Amino acid sequence: MAKQNYYGSFNPSAAAKALKMADRYFCQITEDGTIYAGSGYVLFKLTPHDYAAIVQPVACCEAGNWTIDRNGKSESNIDAARIFSEAVKTAQNAADLQSCPLVINCKKDKNPAAAYYNAEADFVALYNPAYLAAFPGAAIRASSACSPAIMYNGGEAVGLVMPIRAEPKAARAVKAYFTEADDDNDNNAEAEKLRGQLAARNAELLEARDKIKALRGEINDLQAEVCELSTVSAEAVPAADNKPEPKTAAEIIAARWAEVDGLTATIKGAQTAAPVVWLAGDTKPHAKAIEADGGKWSAKKNAYYFRVA
């Protein structure tokens, strides 16, 4: 007497988990005793021993023609045997899929998808790894990226897994992984293009660096002018009537611009080592003169400022 197959084609815990993941799962038993059980995402071809180890602990009932969903158990009209048979016929002449080690994330799924490639038909197919885990060591065949994948163990079809829709970027990444050796010329051309873009970008960065260097030189010159202003004698700076004579560089700058009609000069941080003179009011007519003296515009405060080192 031939030895029965005690779920040798399946990982019982992973297969049971695959059924629990669905809102609805079903069962069909054929006249020859073959049992088909699954959901809209995975389908198992089982012996009675497989059923007892995988499905019965989840469904808590004997094999039969039934469907279990949120409303409980009911009679099933799903012809799972026909669905499985037609899918096997479609995939039987397809080449085995090649597993891709790349991590592929899908927007609709929290977990990464398992990616596969068919070199003969040049397509990429993605699957939920939780369903594939139910078929350890199985060979996988599919006729297209959107058709069911048939799981083979020892040359026998034992299950079916529905694919996940592959996004264009993910498909291109997987194809590139497998076709890199065949696309050396295209890759070299692409590499040269990228090198040219990189060289242009480096030239832009060098130009920006030179501009920054020039700006730093201008800042140093302005700081030197401020230092010179701070040493100007009191006699060189005319004092306003009934106002204390300015002594510091910040006071000198403030006093100069305070005399301009429509402008208000304020010193912030006068007692610190780096006070700031703010010019507010009608600054627009004097913008060029202010900027020529080193003033900077603050859009946030809608005013010009002089930073005194």
C-alpha positions as a Markdown table, in Angstrom:
| # | Residue | x | y | z |
|---|---|---|---|---|
| 1 | Met | 0.0 | 0.0 | 0.0 |
| 2 | Ala | 1.4 | 3.4 | -1.0 |
| 3 | Lys | 2.4 | 5.7 | 1.8 |
| 4 | Gln | 0.0 | 8.7 | 2.3 |
| 5 | Asn | 1.3 | 12.2 | 1.9 |
| 6 | Tyr | 1.1 | 13.7 | 5.3 |
| 7 | Tyr | 1.2 | 17.4 | 4.4 |
| 8 | Gly | 4.6 | 17.0 | 2.9 |
| 9 | Ser | 4.0 | 19.7 | 0.4 |
| 10 | Phe | 2.9 | 22.3 | 2.9 |
| 11 | Asn | 4.0 | 24.2 | 6.0 |
| 12 | Pro | 0.8 | 23.5 | 8.1 |
| 13 | Ser | 1.1 | 26.6 | 10.4 |
| 14 | Ala | 1.8 | 29.0 | 7.4 |
| 15 | Ala | -1.0 | 27.4 | 5.4 |
| 16 | Ala | -3.5 | 27.8 | 8.3 |
| 17 | Lys | -2.4 | 31.4 | 8.8 |
| 18 | Ala | -3.0 | 32.1 | 5.1 |
| 19 | Leu | -6.7 | 30.9 | 5.5 |
| 20 | Lys | -7.1 | 33.0 | 8.7 |
| 21 | Met | -5.9 | 36.2 | 6.8 |
| 22 | Ala | -9.0 | 36.1 | 4.6 |
| 23 | Asp | -12.5 | 37.3 | 5.4 |
| 24 | Arg | -13.9 | 34.3 | 3.7 |
| 25 | Tyr | -12.6 | 30.9 | 2.9 |
| 26 | Phe | -14.2 | 27.8 | 1.3 |
| 27 | Cys | -13.8 | 24.1 | 0.8 |
| 28 | Gln | -14.8 | 21.6 | -1.9 |
| 29 | Ile | -14.4 | 17.8 | -1.9 |
| 30 | Thr | -14.5 | 15.9 | -5.2 |
| 31 | Glu | -15.7 | 12.4 | -5.9 |
| 32 | Asp | -12.2 | 11.0 | -5.8 |
| 33 | Gly | -11.7 | 12.4 | -2.3 |
| 34 | Thr | -9.4 | 15.3 | -3.3 |
| 35 | Ile | -10.0 | 18.4 | -1.2 |
| 36 | Tyr | -9.7 | 22.0 | -2.3 |
| 37 | Ala | -9.6 | 24.7 | 0.3 |
| 38 | Gly | -8.7 | 28.3 | 0.2 |
| 39 | Ser | -9.7 | 31.9 | -0.2 |
| 40 | Gly | -9.7 | 34.5 | -2.9 |
| 41 | Tyr | -5.9 | 34.8 | -2.6 |
| 42 | Val | -4.7 | 31.2 | -2.1 |
| 43 | Leu | -5.9 | 27.7 | -2.9 |
| 44 | Phe | -4.7 | 24.3 | -1.6 |
| 45 | Lys | -5.0 | 20.9 | -3.2 |
| 46 | Leu | -5.2 | 18.6 | -0.1 |
| 47 | Thr | -5.4 | 15.0 | 0.9 |
| 48 | Pro | -7.6 | 14.1 | 3.9 |
| 49 | His | -4.5 | 14.1 | 6.1 |
| 50 | Asp | -3.5 | 17.5 | 4.8 |
| 51 | Tyr | -7.0 | 18.8 | 5.6 |
| 52 | Ala | -6.9 | 17.4 | 9.1 |
| 53 | Ala | -3.5 | 19.2 | 9.8 |
| 54 | Ile | -4.2 | 22.5 | 8.0 |
| 55 | Val | -7.9 | 23.4 | 7.5 |
| 56 | Gln | -9.8 | 21.5 | 10.3 |
| 57 | Pro | -8.1 | 23.4 | 13.2 |
| 58 | Val | -9.2 | 26.7 | 11.5 |
| 59 | Ala | -12.7 | 25.7 | 10.2 |
| 60 | Cys | -13.5 | 23.3 | 13.1 |
| 61 | Cys | -15.5 | 21.1 | 10.7 |
| 62 | Glu | -15.1 | 18.1 | 8.4 |
| 63 | Ala | -14.2 | 18.5 | 4.8 |
| 64 | Gly | -17.2 | 19.3 | 2.5 |
| 65 | Asn | -18.7 | 21.8 | 0.2 |
| 66 | Trp | -19.0 | 24.9 | 2.4 |
| 67 | Thr | -18.0 | 28.5 | 2.8 |
| 68 | Ile | -17.2 | 30.3 | 6.0 |
| 69 | Asp | -17.4 | 34.1 | 6.4 |
| 70 | Arg | -18.4 | 36.6 | 9.0 |
| 71 | Asn | -22.0 | 35.3 | 8.9 |
| 72 | Gly | -20.9 | 31.7 | 9.7 |
| 73 | Lys | -20.9 | 28.5 | 7.6 |
| 74 | Ser | -23.0 | 28.1 | 4.5 |
| 75 | Glu | -23.2 | 25.8 | 1.5 |
| 76 | Ser | -20.7 | 26.7 | -1.2 |
| 77 | Asn | -21.3 | 27.0 | -4.9 |
| 78 | Ile | -17.6 | 27.7 | -5.7 |
| 79 | Asp | -16.1 | 25.1 | -8.1 |
| 80 | Ala | -12.6 | 25.2 | -6.7 |
| 81 | Ala | -11.6 | 22.1 | -8.5 |
| 82 | Arg | -12.3 | 23.7 | -11.9 |
| 83 | Ile | -10.6 | 26.9 | -11.0 |
| 84 | Phe | -7.5 | 25.0 | -9.9 |
| 85 | Ser | -7.5 | 22.8 | -13.0 |
| 86 | Glu | -7.9 | 25.7 | -15.5 |
| 87 | Ala | -5.1 | 27.6 | -13.7 |
| 88 | Val | -2.8 | 24.6 | -13.9 |
| 89 | Lys | -3.4 | 24.2 | -17.7 |
| 90 | Thr | -2.6 | 27.9 | -18.3 |
| 91 | Ala | 0.7 | 27.7 | -16.4 |
| 92 | Gln | 1.9 | 24.2 | -17.2 |
| 93 | Asn | 4.0 | 25.3 | -20.2 |
| 94 | Ala | 5.4 | 28.4 | -18.4 |
| 95 | Ala | 9.0 | 28.5 | -17.2 |
| 96 | Asp | 9.7 | 28.4 | -13.5 |
| 97 | Leu | 9.9 | 31.9 | -12.0 |
| 98 | Gln | 13.2 | 33.2 | -10.7 |
| 99 | Ser | 13.2 | 34.6 | -7.2 |
| 100 | Cys | 14.5 | 38.2 | -6.8 |
| 101 | Pro | 16.3 | 39.2 | -3.5 |
| 102 | Leu | 15.3 | 42.8 | -3.8 |
| 103 | Val | 13.0 | 44.2 | -1.2 |
| 104 | Ile | 9.8 | 45.4 | -2.9 |
| 105 | Asn | 7.4 | 47.6 | -1.0 |
| 106 | Cys | 3.8 | 48.0 | -2.2 |
| 107 | Lys | 1.6 | 51.0 | -1.2 |
| 108 | Lys | -1.4 | 48.8 | -0.3 |
| 109 | Asp | 0.5 | 46.3 | 1.8 |
| 110 | Lys | 2.5 | 46.9 | 5.0 |
| 111 | Asn | 4.9 | 44.0 | 4.4 |
| 112 | Pro | 7.3 | 43.8 | 1.4 |
| 113 | Ala | 6.2 | 41.7 | -1.5 |
| 114 | Ala | 8.1 | 38.7 | -2.9 |
| 115 | Ala | 9.3 | 39.4 | -6.4 |
| 116 | Tyr | 9.8 | 36.9 | -9.2 |
| 117 | Tyr | 10.9 | 37.1 | -12.9 |
| 118 | Asn | 10.1 | 35.1 | -15.9 |
| 119 | Ala | 13.0 | 35.5 | -18.3 |
| 120 | Glu | 11.3 | 33.8 | -21.3 |
| 121 | Ala | 8.1 | 35.9 | -21.2 |
| 122 | Asp | 10.0 | 38.9 | -19.7 |
| 123 | Phe | 7.5 | 39.8 | -16.9 |
| 124 | Val | 7.7 | 40.5 | -13.2 |
| 125 | Ala | 5.2 | 39.1 | -10.7 |
| 126 | Leu | 4.8 | 40.0 | -7.1 |
| 127 | Tyr | 3.2 | 37.8 | -4.4 |
| 128 | Asn | 2.4 | 38.0 | -0.7 |
| 129 | Pro | 5.2 | 36.1 | 1.1 |
| 130 | Ala | 2.8 | 34.9 | 3.8 |
| 131 | Tyr | 1.0 | 32.8 | 1.1 |
| 132 | Leu | 4.2 | 31.5 | -0.4 |
| 133 | Ala | 5.4 | 30.4 | 3.0 |
| 134 | Ala | 2.7 | 27.8 | 3.0 |
| 135 | Phe | 4.6 | 26.0 | 0.1 |
| 136 | Pro | 8.2 | 25.5 | 1.3 |
| 137 | Gly | 10.6 | 24.7 | -1.5 |
| 138 | Ala | 7.9 | 24.8 | -4.2 |
| 139 | Ala | 8.7 | 25.6 | -7.8 |
| 140 | Ile | 6.5 | 28.5 | -9.0 |
| 141 | Arg | 5.1 | 28.9 | -12.5 |
| 142 | Ala | 2.8 | 31.6 | -14.0 |
| 143 | Ser | 1.9 | 32.5 | -17.5 |
| 144 | Ser | 1.8 | 36.3 | -16.9 |
| 145 | Ala | 2.2 | 38.9 | -14.2 |
| 146 | Cys | -1.5 | 39.0 | -13.4 |
| 147 | Ser | -2.3 | 35.3 | -13.7 |
| 148 | Pro | -2.4 | 32.8 | -10.8 |
| 149 | Ala | 0.9 | 31.3 | -9.8 |
| 150 | Ile | 0.9 | 27.5 | -9.6 |
| 151 | Met | 3.0 | 25.9 | -6.8 |
| 152 | Tyr | 4.7 | 22.6 | -7.7 |
| 153 | Asn | 6.1 | 20.1 | -5.3 |
| 154 | Gly | 7.9 | 17.1 | -6.9 |
| 155 | Gly | 6.4 | 18.0 | -10.3 |
| 156 | Glu | 2.8 | 17.9 | -8.9 |
| 157 | Ala | 0.6 | 21.0 | -8.7 |
| 158 | Val | -0.3 | 21.5 | -5.0 |
| 159 | Gly | -1.5 | 25.1 | -4.7 |
| 160 | Leu | -2.4 | 28.4 | -6.3 |
| 161 | Val | -1.4 | 31.9 | -5.2 |
| 162 | Met | -2.9 | 35.1 | -6.7 |
| 163 | Pro | -0.4 | 37.9 | -7.6 |
| 164 | Ile | -0.1 | 41.4 | -6.3 |
| 165 | Arg | -0.2 | 44.2 | -8.9 |
| 166 | Ala | 3.3 | 45.3 | -9.6 |
| 167 | Glu | 3.9 | 49.1 | -9.8 |
| 168 | Pro | 6.0 | 50.2 | -12.8 |
| 169 | Lys | 9.0 | 51.3 | -10.8 |
| 170 | Ala | 9.1 | 48.0 | -8.9 |
| 171 | Ala | 8.8 | 46.0 | -12.1 |
| 172 | Arg | 11.6 | 48.0 | -13.7 |
| 173 | Ala | 13.9 | 47.4 | -10.7 |
| 174 | Val | 13.4 | 43.6 | -10.8 |
| 175 | Lys | 13.9 | 43.4 | -14.5 |
| 176 | Ala | 17.1 | 45.5 | -14.2 |
| 177 | Tyr | 18.4 | 43.0 | -11.6 |
| 178 | Phe | 18.0 | 40.1 | -14.0 |
| 179 | Thr | 18.8 | 41.8 | -17.3 |
| 180 | Glu | 21.9 | 43.8 | -16.2 |
| 181 | Ala | 24.3 | 41.4 | -17.9 |
| 182 | Asp | 22.3 | 41.5 | -21.2 |
| 183 | Asp | 22.0 | 45.3 | -21.2 |
| 184 | Asp | 25.7 | 46.2 | -20.9 |
| 185 | Asn | 25.6 | 48.5 | -23.9 |
| 186 | Asp | 22.5 | 50.3 | -22.6 |
| 187 | Asn | 23.9 | 50.5 | -19.1 |
| 188 | Asn | 27.1 | 52.0 | -20.4 |
| 189 | Ala | 25.2 | 54.6 | -22.3 |
| 190 | Glu | 23.1 | 55.4 | -19.3 |
| 191 | Ala | 26.3 | 55.5 | -17.1 |
| 192 | Glu | 27.9 | 58.0 | -19.5 |
| 193 | Lys | 24.8 | 60.1 | -19.4 |
| 194 | Leu | 24.8 | 60.0 | -15.6 |
| 195 | Arg | 28.5 | 60.9 | -15.5 |
| 196 | Gly | 27.8 | 63.9 | -17.7 |
| 197 | Gln | 25.0 | 65.0 | -15.4 |
| 198 | Leu | 27.3 | 64.6 | -12.4 |
| 199 | Ala | 30.1 | 66.6 | -14.1 |
| 200 | Ala | 27.7 | 69.4 | -14.8 |
| 201 | Arg | 26.4 | 69.3 | -11.3 |
| 202 | Asn | 30.0 | 69.5 | -9.9 |
| 203 | Ala | 30.7 | 72.5 | -12.1 |
| 204 | Glu | 27.6 | 74.2 | -10.7 |
| 205 | Leu | 28.7 | 73.4 | -7.2 |
| 206 | Leu | 32.2 | 74.9 | -7.9 |
| 207 | Glu | 30.6 | 78.0 | -9.3 |
| 208 | Ala | 28.4 | 78.3 | -6.2 |
| 209 | Arg | 31.5 | 77.8 | -4.0 |
| 210 | Asp | 33.3 | 80.6 | -5.7 |
| 211 | Lys | 30.3 | 83.0 | -5.3 |
| 212 | Ile | 30.2 | 82.1 | -1.6 |
| 213 | Lys | 33.9 | 82.8 | -1.3 |
| 214 | Ala | 33.4 | 86.2 | -2.9 |
| 215 | Leu | 30.5 | 87.0 | -0.6 |
| 216 | Arg | 32.7 | 86.1 | 2.4 |
| 217 | Gly | 35.3 | 88.5 | 1.1 |
| 218 | Glu | 32.7 | 91.3 | 0.8 |
| 219 | Ile | 31.5 | 90.6 | 4.4 |
| 220 | Asn | 35.1 | 90.8 | 5.6 |
| 221 | Asp | 35.5 | 94.1 | 3.9 |
| 222 | Leu | 32.3 | 95.4 | 5.5 |
| 223 | Gln | 33.4 | 94.3 | 8.9 |
| 224 | Ala | 36.7 | 96.1 | 8.4 |
| 225 | Glu | 34.8 | 99.3 | 7.5 |
| 226 | Val | 32.7 | 98.9 | 10.6 |
| 227 | Cys | 35.8 | 98.6 | 12.7 |
| 228 | Glu | 37.2 | 101.7 | 11.1 |
| 229 | Leu | 33.9 | 103.5 | 11.8 |
| 230 | Ser | 34.1 | 102.5 | 15.5 |
| 231 | Thr | 37.5 | 104.3 | 15.8 |
| 232 | Val | 36.2 | 107.6 | 14.3 |
| 233 | Ser | 36.7 | 110.4 | 16.7 |
| 234 | Ala | 33.7 | 112.0 | 18.4 |
| 235 | Glu | 34.4 | 115.2 | 16.5 |
| 236 | Ala | 34.0 | 113.4 | 13.1 |
| 237 | Val | 30.5 | 112.4 | 13.9 |
| 238 | Pro | 28.1 | 115.4 | 14.3 |
| 239 | Ala | 25.9 | 115.0 | 17.4 |
| 240 | Ala | 22.2 | 115.8 | 17.1 |
| 241 | Asp | 20.8 | 118.6 | 19.2 |
| 242 | Asn | 20.0 | 117.6 | 22.8 |
| 243 | Lys | 21.1 | 114.0 | 22.0 |
| 244 | Pro | 24.1 | 112.1 | 23.4 |
| 245 | Glu | 27.1 | 111.8 | 21.1 |
| 246 | Pro | 27.3 | 108.3 | 19.5 |
| 247 | Lys | 30.4 | 106.4 | 20.5 |
| 248 | Thr | 30.1 | 102.8 | 19.2 |
| 249 | Ala | 30.0 | 101.6 | 15.6 |
| 250 | Ala | 26.3 | 100.6 | 16.1 |
| 251 | Glu | 25.5 | 104.1 | 17.5 |
| 252 | Ile | 27.3 | 105.7 | 14.6 |
| 253 | Ile | 25.3 | 103.7 | 12.0 |
| 254 | Ala | 22.1 | 104.3 | 13.9 |
| 255 | Ala | 22.7 | 108.0 | 14.2 |
| 256 | Arg | 23.5 | 108.4 | 10.5 |
| 257 | Trp | 20.3 | 106.7 | 9.3 |
| 258 | Ala | 18.1 | 108.2 | 12.0 |
| 259 | Glu | 18.7 | 111.6 | 10.5 |
| 260 | Val | 17.1 | 110.4 | 7.2 |
| 261 | Asp | 13.4 | 111.5 | 7.0 |
| 262 | Gly | 11.0 | 108.6 | 7.3 |
| 263 | Leu | 13.5 | 106.1 | 8.8 |
| 264 | Thr | 13.7 | 104.8 | 12.4 |
| 265 | Ala | 16.9 | 103.3 | 13.7 |
| 266 | Thr | 16.9 | 100.9 | 16.6 |
| 267 | Ile | 19.9 | 99.1 | 18.2 |
| 268 | Lys | 19.3 | 95.6 | 19.4 |
| 269 | Gly | 21.8 | 94.0 | 21.8 |
| 270 | Ala | 23.7 | 97.3 | 22.3 |
| 271 | Gln | 25.6 | 95.9 | 25.3 |
| 272 | Thr | 26.7 | 92.7 | 23.5 |
| 273 | Ala | 29.7 | 92.0 | 21.3 |
| 274 | Ala | 27.6 | 91.8 | 18.2 |
| 275 | Pro | 24.8 | 94.5 | 18.2 |
| 276 | Val | 22.4 | 94.8 | 15.3 |
| 277 | Val | 21.1 | 98.1 | 14.0 |
| 278 | Trp | 17.5 | 97.8 | 12.5 |
| 279 | Leu | 16.2 | 100.4 | 10.0 |
| 280 | Ala | 12.4 | 100.6 | 9.7 |
| 281 | Gly | 10.0 | 102.9 | 8.1 |
| 282 | Asp | 10.0 | 104.2 | 4.5 |
| 283 | Thr | 13.2 | 102.3 | 3.5 |
| 284 | Lys | 12.3 | 101.8 | -0.2 |
| 285 | Pro | 13.6 | 105.2 | -1.5 |
| 286 | His | 16.9 | 104.5 | 0.3 |
| 287 | Ala | 17.3 | 100.8 | -0.4 |
| 288 | Lys | 20.3 | 101.1 | -2.7 |
| 289 | Ala | 22.2 | 103.4 | -0.3 |
| 290 | Ile | 21.4 | 101.2 | 2.7 |
| 291 | Glu | 22.6 | 98.1 | 0.8 |
| 292 | Ala | 25.7 | 99.9 | -0.4 |
| 293 | Asp | 26.6 | 100.5 | 3.2 |
| 294 | Gly | 26.2 | 96.8 | 4.1 |
| 295 | Gly | 22.5 | 96.7 | 5.1 |
| 296 | Lys | 20.7 | 93.4 | 4.7 |
| 297 | Trp | 16.9 | 93.1 | 4.1 |
| 298 | Ser | 14.8 | 91.0 | 6.4 |
| 299 | Ala | 11.5 | 90.0 | 4.8 |
| 300 | Lys | 10.3 | 88.6 | 8.1 |
| 301 | Lys | 10.6 | 91.9 | 9.9 |
| 302 | Asn | 10.1 | 94.1 | 6.8 |
| 303 | Ala | 13.2 | 96.1 | 7.7 |
| 304 | Tyr | 16.9 | 96.4 | 7.0 |
| 305 | Tyr | 19.6 | 95.5 | 9.5 |
| 306 | Phe | 23.3 | 96.1 | 10.0 |
| 307 | Arg | 25.1 | 93.4 | 12.0 |
| 308 | Val | 28.1 | 95.0 | 13.8 |
| 309 | Ala | 30.9 | 92.6 | 14.8 |
